[in-house]
XYZ file of C-alpha atoms in Angstrom:
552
model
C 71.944 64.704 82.691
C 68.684 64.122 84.806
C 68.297 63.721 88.186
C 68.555 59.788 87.848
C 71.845 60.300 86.748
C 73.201 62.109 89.926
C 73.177 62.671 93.245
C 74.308 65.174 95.791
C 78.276 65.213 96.594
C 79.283 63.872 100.081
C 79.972 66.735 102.845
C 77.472 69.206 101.306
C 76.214 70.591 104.592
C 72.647 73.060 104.925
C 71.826 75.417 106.817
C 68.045 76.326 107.058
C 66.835 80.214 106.388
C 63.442 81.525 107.466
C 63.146 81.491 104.136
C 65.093 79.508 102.378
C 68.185 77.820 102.334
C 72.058 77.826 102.396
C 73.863 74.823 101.386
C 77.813 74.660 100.993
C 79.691 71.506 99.442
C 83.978 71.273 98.866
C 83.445 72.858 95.092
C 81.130 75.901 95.710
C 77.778 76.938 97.607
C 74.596 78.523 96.838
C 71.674 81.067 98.725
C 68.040 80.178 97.917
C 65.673 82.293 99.107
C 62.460 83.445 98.185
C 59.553 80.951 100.358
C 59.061 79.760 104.034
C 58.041 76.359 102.040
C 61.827 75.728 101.101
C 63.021 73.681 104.241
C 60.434 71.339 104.408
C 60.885 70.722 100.379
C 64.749 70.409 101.280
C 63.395 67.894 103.799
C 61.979 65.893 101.231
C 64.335 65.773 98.786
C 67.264 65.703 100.545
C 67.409 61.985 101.198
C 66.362 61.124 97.418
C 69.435 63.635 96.577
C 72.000 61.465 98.761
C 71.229 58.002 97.626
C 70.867 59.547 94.153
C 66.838 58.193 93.886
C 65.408 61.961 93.448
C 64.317 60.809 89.677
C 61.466 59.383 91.558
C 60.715 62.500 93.178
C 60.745 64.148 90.082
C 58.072 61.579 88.272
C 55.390 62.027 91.413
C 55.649 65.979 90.515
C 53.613 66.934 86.982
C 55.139 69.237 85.321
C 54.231 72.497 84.862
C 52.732 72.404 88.459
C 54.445 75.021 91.340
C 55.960 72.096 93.219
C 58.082 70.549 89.734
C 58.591 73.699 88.382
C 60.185 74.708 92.648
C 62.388 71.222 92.650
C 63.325 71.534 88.674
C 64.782 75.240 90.168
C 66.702 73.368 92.613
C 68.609 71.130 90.762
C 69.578 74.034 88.334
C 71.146 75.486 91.435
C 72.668 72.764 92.460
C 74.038 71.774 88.945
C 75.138 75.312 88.222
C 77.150 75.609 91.716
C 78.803 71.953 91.486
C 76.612 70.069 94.148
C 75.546 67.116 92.201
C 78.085 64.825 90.673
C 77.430 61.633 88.879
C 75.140 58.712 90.515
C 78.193 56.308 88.764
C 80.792 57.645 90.770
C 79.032 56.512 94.218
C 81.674 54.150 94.285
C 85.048 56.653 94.348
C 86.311 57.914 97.743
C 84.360 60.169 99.468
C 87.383 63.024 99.600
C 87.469 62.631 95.298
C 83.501 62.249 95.206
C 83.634 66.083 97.203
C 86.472 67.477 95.476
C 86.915 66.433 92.198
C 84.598 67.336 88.360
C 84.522 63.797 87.277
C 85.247 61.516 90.491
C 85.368 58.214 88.814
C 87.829 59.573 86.130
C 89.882 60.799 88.751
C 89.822 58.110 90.934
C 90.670 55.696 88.077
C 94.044 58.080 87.180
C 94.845 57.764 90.772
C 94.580 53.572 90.963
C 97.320 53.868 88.660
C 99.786 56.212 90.500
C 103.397 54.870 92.080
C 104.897 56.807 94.989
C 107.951 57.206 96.615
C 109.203 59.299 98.970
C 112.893 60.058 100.552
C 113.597 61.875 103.488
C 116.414 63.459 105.115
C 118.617 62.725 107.432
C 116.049 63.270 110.526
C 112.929 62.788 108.389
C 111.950 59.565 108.901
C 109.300 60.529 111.072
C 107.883 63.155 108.259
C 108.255 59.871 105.693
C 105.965 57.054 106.960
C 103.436 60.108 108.011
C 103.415 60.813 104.125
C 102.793 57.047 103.538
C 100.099 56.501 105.980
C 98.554 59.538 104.155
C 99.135 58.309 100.976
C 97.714 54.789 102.323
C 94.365 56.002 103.417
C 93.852 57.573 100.454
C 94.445 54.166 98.405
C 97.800 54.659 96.990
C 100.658 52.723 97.576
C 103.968 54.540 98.140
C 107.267 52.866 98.783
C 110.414 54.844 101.348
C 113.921 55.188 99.347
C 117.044 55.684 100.605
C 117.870 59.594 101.523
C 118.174 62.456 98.357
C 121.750 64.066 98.471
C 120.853 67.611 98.527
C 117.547 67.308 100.719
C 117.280 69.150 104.058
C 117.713 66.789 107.128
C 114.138 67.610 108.477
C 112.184 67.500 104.675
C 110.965 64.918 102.662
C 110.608 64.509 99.043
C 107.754 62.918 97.621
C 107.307 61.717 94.010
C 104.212 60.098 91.966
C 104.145 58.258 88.838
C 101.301 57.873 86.699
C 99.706 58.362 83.504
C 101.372 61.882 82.286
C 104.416 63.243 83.552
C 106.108 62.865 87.166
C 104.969 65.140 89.525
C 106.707 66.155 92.973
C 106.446 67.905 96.244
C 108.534 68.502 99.360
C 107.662 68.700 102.948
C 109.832 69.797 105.747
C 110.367 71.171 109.245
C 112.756 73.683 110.637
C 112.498 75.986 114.161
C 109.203 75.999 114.931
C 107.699 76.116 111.348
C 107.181 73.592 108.466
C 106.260 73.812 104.699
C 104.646 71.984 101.773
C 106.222 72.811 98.707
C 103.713 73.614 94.884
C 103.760 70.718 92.771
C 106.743 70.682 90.667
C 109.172 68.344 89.311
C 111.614 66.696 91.728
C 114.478 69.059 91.125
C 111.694 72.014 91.787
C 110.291 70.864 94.853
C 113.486 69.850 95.936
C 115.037 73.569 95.324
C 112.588 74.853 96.710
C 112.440 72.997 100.002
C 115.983 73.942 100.334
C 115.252 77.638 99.809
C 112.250 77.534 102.318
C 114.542 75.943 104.742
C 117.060 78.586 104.700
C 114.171 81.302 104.969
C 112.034 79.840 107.572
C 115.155 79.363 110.371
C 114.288 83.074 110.563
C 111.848 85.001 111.633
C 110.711 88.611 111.552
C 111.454 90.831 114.367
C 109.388 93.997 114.996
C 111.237 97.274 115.950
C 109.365 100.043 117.750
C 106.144 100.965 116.013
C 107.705 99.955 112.496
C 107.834 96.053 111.382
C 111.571 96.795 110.609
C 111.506 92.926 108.306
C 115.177 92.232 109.996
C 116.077 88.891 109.893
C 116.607 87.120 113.323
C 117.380 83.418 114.134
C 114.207 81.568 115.253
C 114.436 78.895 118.634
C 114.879 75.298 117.839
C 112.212 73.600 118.214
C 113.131 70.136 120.482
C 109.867 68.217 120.001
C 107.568 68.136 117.137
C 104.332 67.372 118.255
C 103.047 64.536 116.151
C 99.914 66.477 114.996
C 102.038 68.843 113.380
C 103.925 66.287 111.600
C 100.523 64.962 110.625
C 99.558 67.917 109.300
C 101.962 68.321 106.773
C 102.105 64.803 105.796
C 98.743 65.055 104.846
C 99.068 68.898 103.356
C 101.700 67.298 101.191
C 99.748 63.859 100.235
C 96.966 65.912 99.209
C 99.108 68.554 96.680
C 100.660 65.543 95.306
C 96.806 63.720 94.408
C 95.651 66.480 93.059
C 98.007 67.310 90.645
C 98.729 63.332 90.064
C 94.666 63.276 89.385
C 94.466 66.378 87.362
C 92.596 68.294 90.653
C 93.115 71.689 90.959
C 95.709 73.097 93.617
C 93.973 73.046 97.159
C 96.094 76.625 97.442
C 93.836 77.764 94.687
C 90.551 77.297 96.537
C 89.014 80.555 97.677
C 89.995 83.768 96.347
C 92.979 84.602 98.233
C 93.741 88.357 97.204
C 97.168 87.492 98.554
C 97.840 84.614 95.887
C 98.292 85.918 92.344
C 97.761 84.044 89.747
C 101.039 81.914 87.983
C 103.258 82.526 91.376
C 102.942 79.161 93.409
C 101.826 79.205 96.564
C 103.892 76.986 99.657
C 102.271 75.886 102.767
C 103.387 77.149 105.663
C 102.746 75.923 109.211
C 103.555 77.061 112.780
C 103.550 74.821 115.970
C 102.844 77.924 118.733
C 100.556 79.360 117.807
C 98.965 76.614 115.583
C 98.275 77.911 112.240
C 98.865 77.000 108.483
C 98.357 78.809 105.469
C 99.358 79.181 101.891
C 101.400 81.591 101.254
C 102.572 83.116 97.431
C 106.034 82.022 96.869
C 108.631 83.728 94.481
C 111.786 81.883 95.724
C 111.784 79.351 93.716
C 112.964 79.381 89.397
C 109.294 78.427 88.112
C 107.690 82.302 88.203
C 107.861 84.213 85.118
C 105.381 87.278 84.833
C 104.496 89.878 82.503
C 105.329 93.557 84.446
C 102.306 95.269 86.171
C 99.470 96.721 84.453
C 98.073 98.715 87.362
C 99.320 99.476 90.842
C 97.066 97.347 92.166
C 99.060 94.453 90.302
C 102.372 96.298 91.189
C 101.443 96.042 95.208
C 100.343 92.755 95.217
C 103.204 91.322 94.091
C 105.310 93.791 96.548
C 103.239 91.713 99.171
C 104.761 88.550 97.714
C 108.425 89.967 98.067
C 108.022 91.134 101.071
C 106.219 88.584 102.654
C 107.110 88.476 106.587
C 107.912 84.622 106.291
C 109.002 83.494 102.992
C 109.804 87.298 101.184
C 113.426 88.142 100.111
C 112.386 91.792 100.970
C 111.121 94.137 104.135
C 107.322 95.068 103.283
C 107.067 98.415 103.142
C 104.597 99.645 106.127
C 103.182 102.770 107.441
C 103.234 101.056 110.741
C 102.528 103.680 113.464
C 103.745 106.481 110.772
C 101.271 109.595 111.116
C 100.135 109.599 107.662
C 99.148 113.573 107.594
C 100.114 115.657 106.230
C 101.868 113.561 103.965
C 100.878 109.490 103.609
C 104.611 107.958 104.867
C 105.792 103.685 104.734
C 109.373 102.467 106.048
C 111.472 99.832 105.890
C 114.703 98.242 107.443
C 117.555 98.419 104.799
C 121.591 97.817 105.319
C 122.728 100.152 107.141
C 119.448 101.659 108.852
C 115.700 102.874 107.878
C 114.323 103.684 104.173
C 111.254 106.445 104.756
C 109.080 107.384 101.649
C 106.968 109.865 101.205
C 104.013 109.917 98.255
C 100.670 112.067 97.376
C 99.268 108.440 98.712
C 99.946 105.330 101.196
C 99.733 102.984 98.120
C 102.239 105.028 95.787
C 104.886 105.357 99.306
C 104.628 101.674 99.775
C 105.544 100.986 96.351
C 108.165 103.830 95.788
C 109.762 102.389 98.873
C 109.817 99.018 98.161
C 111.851 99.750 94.948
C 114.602 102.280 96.360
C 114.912 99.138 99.087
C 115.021 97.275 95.946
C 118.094 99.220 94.205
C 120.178 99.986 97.658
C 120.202 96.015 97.752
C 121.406 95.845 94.228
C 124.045 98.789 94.837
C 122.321 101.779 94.582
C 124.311 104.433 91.683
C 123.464 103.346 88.566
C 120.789 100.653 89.269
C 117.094 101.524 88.716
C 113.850 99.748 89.831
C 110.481 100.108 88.415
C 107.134 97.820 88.548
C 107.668 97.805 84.672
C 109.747 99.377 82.252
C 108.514 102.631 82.397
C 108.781 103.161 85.894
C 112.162 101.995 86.285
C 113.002 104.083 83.100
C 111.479 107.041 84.703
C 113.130 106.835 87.697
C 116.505 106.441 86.485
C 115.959 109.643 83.671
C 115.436 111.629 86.644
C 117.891 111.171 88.742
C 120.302 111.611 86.045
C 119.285 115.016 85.790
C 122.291 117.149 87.025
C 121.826 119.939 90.197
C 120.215 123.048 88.749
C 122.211 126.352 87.983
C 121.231 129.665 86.625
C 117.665 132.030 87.793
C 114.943 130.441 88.965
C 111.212 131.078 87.177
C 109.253 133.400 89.186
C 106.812 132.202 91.743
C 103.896 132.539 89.389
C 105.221 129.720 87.213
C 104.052 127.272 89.472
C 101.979 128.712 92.465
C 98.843 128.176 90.036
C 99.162 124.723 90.193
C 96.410 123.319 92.922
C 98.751 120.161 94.718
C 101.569 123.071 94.846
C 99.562 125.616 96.305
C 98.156 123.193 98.498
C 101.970 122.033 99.608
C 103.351 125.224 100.110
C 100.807 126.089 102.337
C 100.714 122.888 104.610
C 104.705 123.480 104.339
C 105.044 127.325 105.641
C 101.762 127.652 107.526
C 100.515 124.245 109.148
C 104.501 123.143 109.319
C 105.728 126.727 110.277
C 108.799 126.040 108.131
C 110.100 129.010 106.187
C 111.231 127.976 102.750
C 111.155 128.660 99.310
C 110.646 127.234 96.282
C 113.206 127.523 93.382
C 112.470 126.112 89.477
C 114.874 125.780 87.246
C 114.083 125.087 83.385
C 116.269 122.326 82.229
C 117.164 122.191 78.758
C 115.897 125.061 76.429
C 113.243 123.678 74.912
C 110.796 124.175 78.212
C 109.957 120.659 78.029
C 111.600 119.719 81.416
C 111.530 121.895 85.138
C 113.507 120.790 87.650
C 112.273 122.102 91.634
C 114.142 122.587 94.944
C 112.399 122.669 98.399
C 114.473 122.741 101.640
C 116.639 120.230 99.876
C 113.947 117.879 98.129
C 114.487 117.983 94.643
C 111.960 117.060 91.775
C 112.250 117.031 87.838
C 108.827 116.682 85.995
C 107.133 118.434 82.730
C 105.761 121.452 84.140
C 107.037 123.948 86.289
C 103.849 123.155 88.723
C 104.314 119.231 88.782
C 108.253 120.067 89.357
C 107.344 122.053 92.587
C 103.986 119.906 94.282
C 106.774 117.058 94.058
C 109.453 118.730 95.800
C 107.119 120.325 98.017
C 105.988 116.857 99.075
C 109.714 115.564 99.836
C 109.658 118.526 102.094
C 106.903 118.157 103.590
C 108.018 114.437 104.536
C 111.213 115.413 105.482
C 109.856 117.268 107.920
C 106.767 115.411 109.676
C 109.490 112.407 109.578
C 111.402 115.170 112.024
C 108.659 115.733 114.012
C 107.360 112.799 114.600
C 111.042 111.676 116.154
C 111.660 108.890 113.086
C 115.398 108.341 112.281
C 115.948 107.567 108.934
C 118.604 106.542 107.097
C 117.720 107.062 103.481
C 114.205 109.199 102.170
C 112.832 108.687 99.220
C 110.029 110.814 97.804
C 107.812 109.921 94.863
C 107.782 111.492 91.481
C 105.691 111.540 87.828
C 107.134 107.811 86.843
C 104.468 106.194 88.955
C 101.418 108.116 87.539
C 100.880 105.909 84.238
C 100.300 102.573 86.871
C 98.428 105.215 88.797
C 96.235 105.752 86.334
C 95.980 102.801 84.666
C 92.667 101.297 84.628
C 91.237 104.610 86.723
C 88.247 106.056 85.408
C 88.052 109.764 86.973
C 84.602 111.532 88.248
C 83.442 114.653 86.236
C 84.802 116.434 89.224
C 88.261 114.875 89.717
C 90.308 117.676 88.178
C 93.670 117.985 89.462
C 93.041 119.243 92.622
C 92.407 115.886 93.506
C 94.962 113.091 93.914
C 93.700 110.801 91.104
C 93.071 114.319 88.454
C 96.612 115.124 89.074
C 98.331 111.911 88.792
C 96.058 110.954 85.246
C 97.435 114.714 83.949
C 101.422 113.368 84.931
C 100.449 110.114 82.962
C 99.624 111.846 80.125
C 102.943 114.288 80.063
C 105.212 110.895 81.027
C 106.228 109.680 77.598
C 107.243 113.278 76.128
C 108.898 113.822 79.463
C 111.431 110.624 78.922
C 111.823 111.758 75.318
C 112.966 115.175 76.440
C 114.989 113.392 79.209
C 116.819 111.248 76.959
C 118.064 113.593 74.299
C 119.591 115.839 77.507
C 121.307 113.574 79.630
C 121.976 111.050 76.856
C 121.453 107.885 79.472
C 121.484 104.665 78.065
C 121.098 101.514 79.778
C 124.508 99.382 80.023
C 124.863 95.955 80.152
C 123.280 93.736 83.304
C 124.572 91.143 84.971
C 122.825 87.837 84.249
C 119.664 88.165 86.771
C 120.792 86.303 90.273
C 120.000 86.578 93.961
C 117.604 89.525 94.120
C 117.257 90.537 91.409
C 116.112 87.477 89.793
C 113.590 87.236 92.024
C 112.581 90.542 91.476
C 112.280 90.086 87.301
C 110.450 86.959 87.588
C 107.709 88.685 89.396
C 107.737 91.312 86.512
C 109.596 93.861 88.294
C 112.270 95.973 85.840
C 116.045 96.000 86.660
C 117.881 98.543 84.757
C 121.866 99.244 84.718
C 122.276 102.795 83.201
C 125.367 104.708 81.824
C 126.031 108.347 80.869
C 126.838 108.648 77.097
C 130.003 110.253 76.067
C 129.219 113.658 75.054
């Protein structure tokens, strides 16, 4: 394509640098630097650029000369970071000429698109705000009679066109409102009934701790009618861009927060004003492969336990001292879930899946971020209370993170204790610790104590630090291989460091279920078709397991 052939995209905004330039457009932006002489060549060209006439820029430049080969530079910027679109498509709306690859093809798809919309009960105002959207942005769409099944304050809104149907919902309740992912109809309308539901509460902070409970929000009397405005609009746009073949405008960015194949809602609040996309796993559309790395594992923790629209309490350190031992909490039934972990990251997680399985009924239920971790977990606490001598102290006390917990535990802690492991099983494949209570079961005598060491250790600066818990949960070897996935260690990383130790209990994992399984003969029993919670849970790649003793 040559320069004749295109011309800079409407809304593409520069800033000058002393020397160079910064100009930003809808679909990306680009830095050039590198010469005081770039403004005034901006100058120049940028009116050529805009009426798409630069060809004839281009012709009073020779080429190979500074100045062709400095404006033949430009325009490979510009190409390369979606600036320019096609001189022919001068003619489409200035919103499709910013936004979309190929405006005229898009704007040609969307000449031929029906809409409808139906509202609730009380969402007639919500309805012709959609179809003065949908007006202004050339598309005609028609108001039906009301959808049985539709919230009284939402709106569904359909489009037909070339392809298949394509839906979203709108809606607002309290003091919030939403715009549903593009869906089908019976998507966007399930899912504006589930975001109802969730949104008519709010969450309510407790003491230094956001404790995730569940409170009823104030109605709100009088929707301003920007804020209806803003959704209509929010809502006209999802539905064009997936009727036009667009991309999402909730994938726009790089949103940490929004992982890819969740969708992502809209949600708005009146005081204080703000909207934002948020990832959204309440719906029956998300189906994801489990974790591959914690990293993976937390973000979509963040997506259950979103504050607004998660079917979970987040996990938070809050104002948690986090030495000597990194600590999160979270509001389950009946009271407060503390964790405890060698890190923050690994006591967020941990937490969020004992929150996870006291939901789901506790005995016999086990959560994991895939099916190692859940298997893990469960192997472990099938293990029965030890019996019989302990090893003697020098079994483990060799082992750096257990030397390093006994003595924050007896001499920067003052607590006197000791530390008891038990071999389980003759085959010294499995150890099984006791500190003041906390109780570990890993490979080696030394990862069996720094474990229980650490519950300790929790258990106490929990104490001291005045936090009443209901439940504590301390972290163990079944988190290590996520831990490690994907972690490349430093030549000095052995496992006196964090990372060095966890990468060692990855390594010893798989024996360790082996040896697990042939001694307490668990099995997993049959589950419940996935519902409530735990559906939710499994379609963000989280395991469920049900587990039963075999007959011996």
């Amino acid at each position: 394509m040559t320069a004749d052939d295109e011309r800079l995209r409407p809304g593409v905004a520069v800033t000058p640098l002393r020397n160079g330039l910064h100009l930003r457009g809808r679909r990306g932006s680009v830095t050039l630097e590198g010469s005081t002489a770039l403004p005034g060549l901006w100058r120049l060209l940028e009116g050529p650029l805009r009426a798409g006439e630069a060809e004839a820029l281009l012709r009073q430049a020779e080429p190979g000369t500074p100045v062709r080969a400095a404006l033949d530079t430009v325009f490979a910027q510009l190409r390369a970071h979606d600036l320019l679109m096609p001189a022919a498509a001068a003619d489409a709306p200035d919103w499709l000429a910013a936004s979309a690859a190929d405006p005229a093809t898009t704007a040609a798809a969307l000449a031929a698109v029906r809409a409808e919309v139906t509202s609730g009960a009380r969402g007639g105002a919500l309805a012709g705000a959609v179809i003065r959207a949908l007006a202004r942005s050339g598309v005609t769409c028609t108001h039906a009679p009301g959808e049985d099944g539709l919230p009284d304050e939402a709106v569904l809104v359909r489009a037909w066109g070339p392809g298949r149907e394509h839906a979203v919902a709108a809606g607002t309740t309290d003091d919030s409102g939403y715009v549903t992912a593009p869906g089908t109809p019976a998507q966007a309308q399930a899912d504006a009934t589930a975001l109802t539901a969730r949104l008519r509460t709010t969450p309510s902070p407790a003491g230094g701790v956001d404790s995730g409970v569940r409170t009823a929000g104030r109605p709100l009397r009088d929707v301003p009618a920007s804020f209806v405005s803003l959704l209509a609009g929010a809502g006209a746009q999802r539905l064009l861009c997936a009727a036009g073949g667009m991309p999402d405008p909730a994938e726009e960015g790089d949103d940490p927060r929004l992982p890819a194949g969740v969708p992502a809602v809209l949600v708005a609040t009146v005081r204080p004003g703000r909207a934002e996309y948020r990832a959204w796993a309440g719906g029956a559309r998300v189906e994801l492969r489990p974790a591959r790395t914690l990293d993976e594992a937390l973000r979509r923790v963040a997506v259950l336990g979103d504050e607004r629209v998660g079917v979970l309490a987040a996990p938070e350190p809050g104002a948690l001292r986090q030495l000597p031992v990194p600590l999160a909490a979270c509001e389950v039934p009946g009271g407060t879930l503390l964790a405890g972990a060698p890190r923050l990251d690994l006591a967020r997680l941990d937490a969020f899946c004992r929150a996870a399985e006291l939901r789901l009924g506790g005995a016999g239920c086990a959560v994991g971020a895939d099916p190692g971790h859940a298997w893990g977990r469960a192997l472990r606490r099938a293990v029965p209370a030890p019996g019989g001598v302990p090893l003697p102290a020098a079994a483990w006390s060799g082992h750096p993170q257990a030397r390093h917990g006994w003595t924050t535990l007896t001499e920067r802690l003052g607590v006197t204790a000791s530390v008891e492991v038990f071999p389980v099983g003759a085959d010294g494949e499995v150890y099984q610790a006791v500190v003041c209570g906390a109780r570990a079961v890993e490979a080696t005598p030394g990862d069996a104590a720094a474990f229980a060491l650490l519950g300790a250790i929790a258990a106490r600066s929990a104490a001291e630090q005045g936090v009443t818990h209901r439940y504590l949960s301390t972290g163990d070897g079944s988190v290590a291989p996520l831990a490690a996935a994907g972690v490349t260690l430093a030549a000095w990383e052995d496992t006196g460091w964090t990372a060095g130790w966890l990468a060692g209990v990855a390594r010893r994992e798989a024996a360790l279920h082996t040896a697990l399984h042939r001694l307490t003969r668990l099995r997993t029993g049959p589950a419940p078709a996935p519902a409530g919670l735990a559906a939710h849970l499994t379609a963000l790649g989280f395991t469920v397991l049900h587990t039963e003793e075999s007959s011996k």
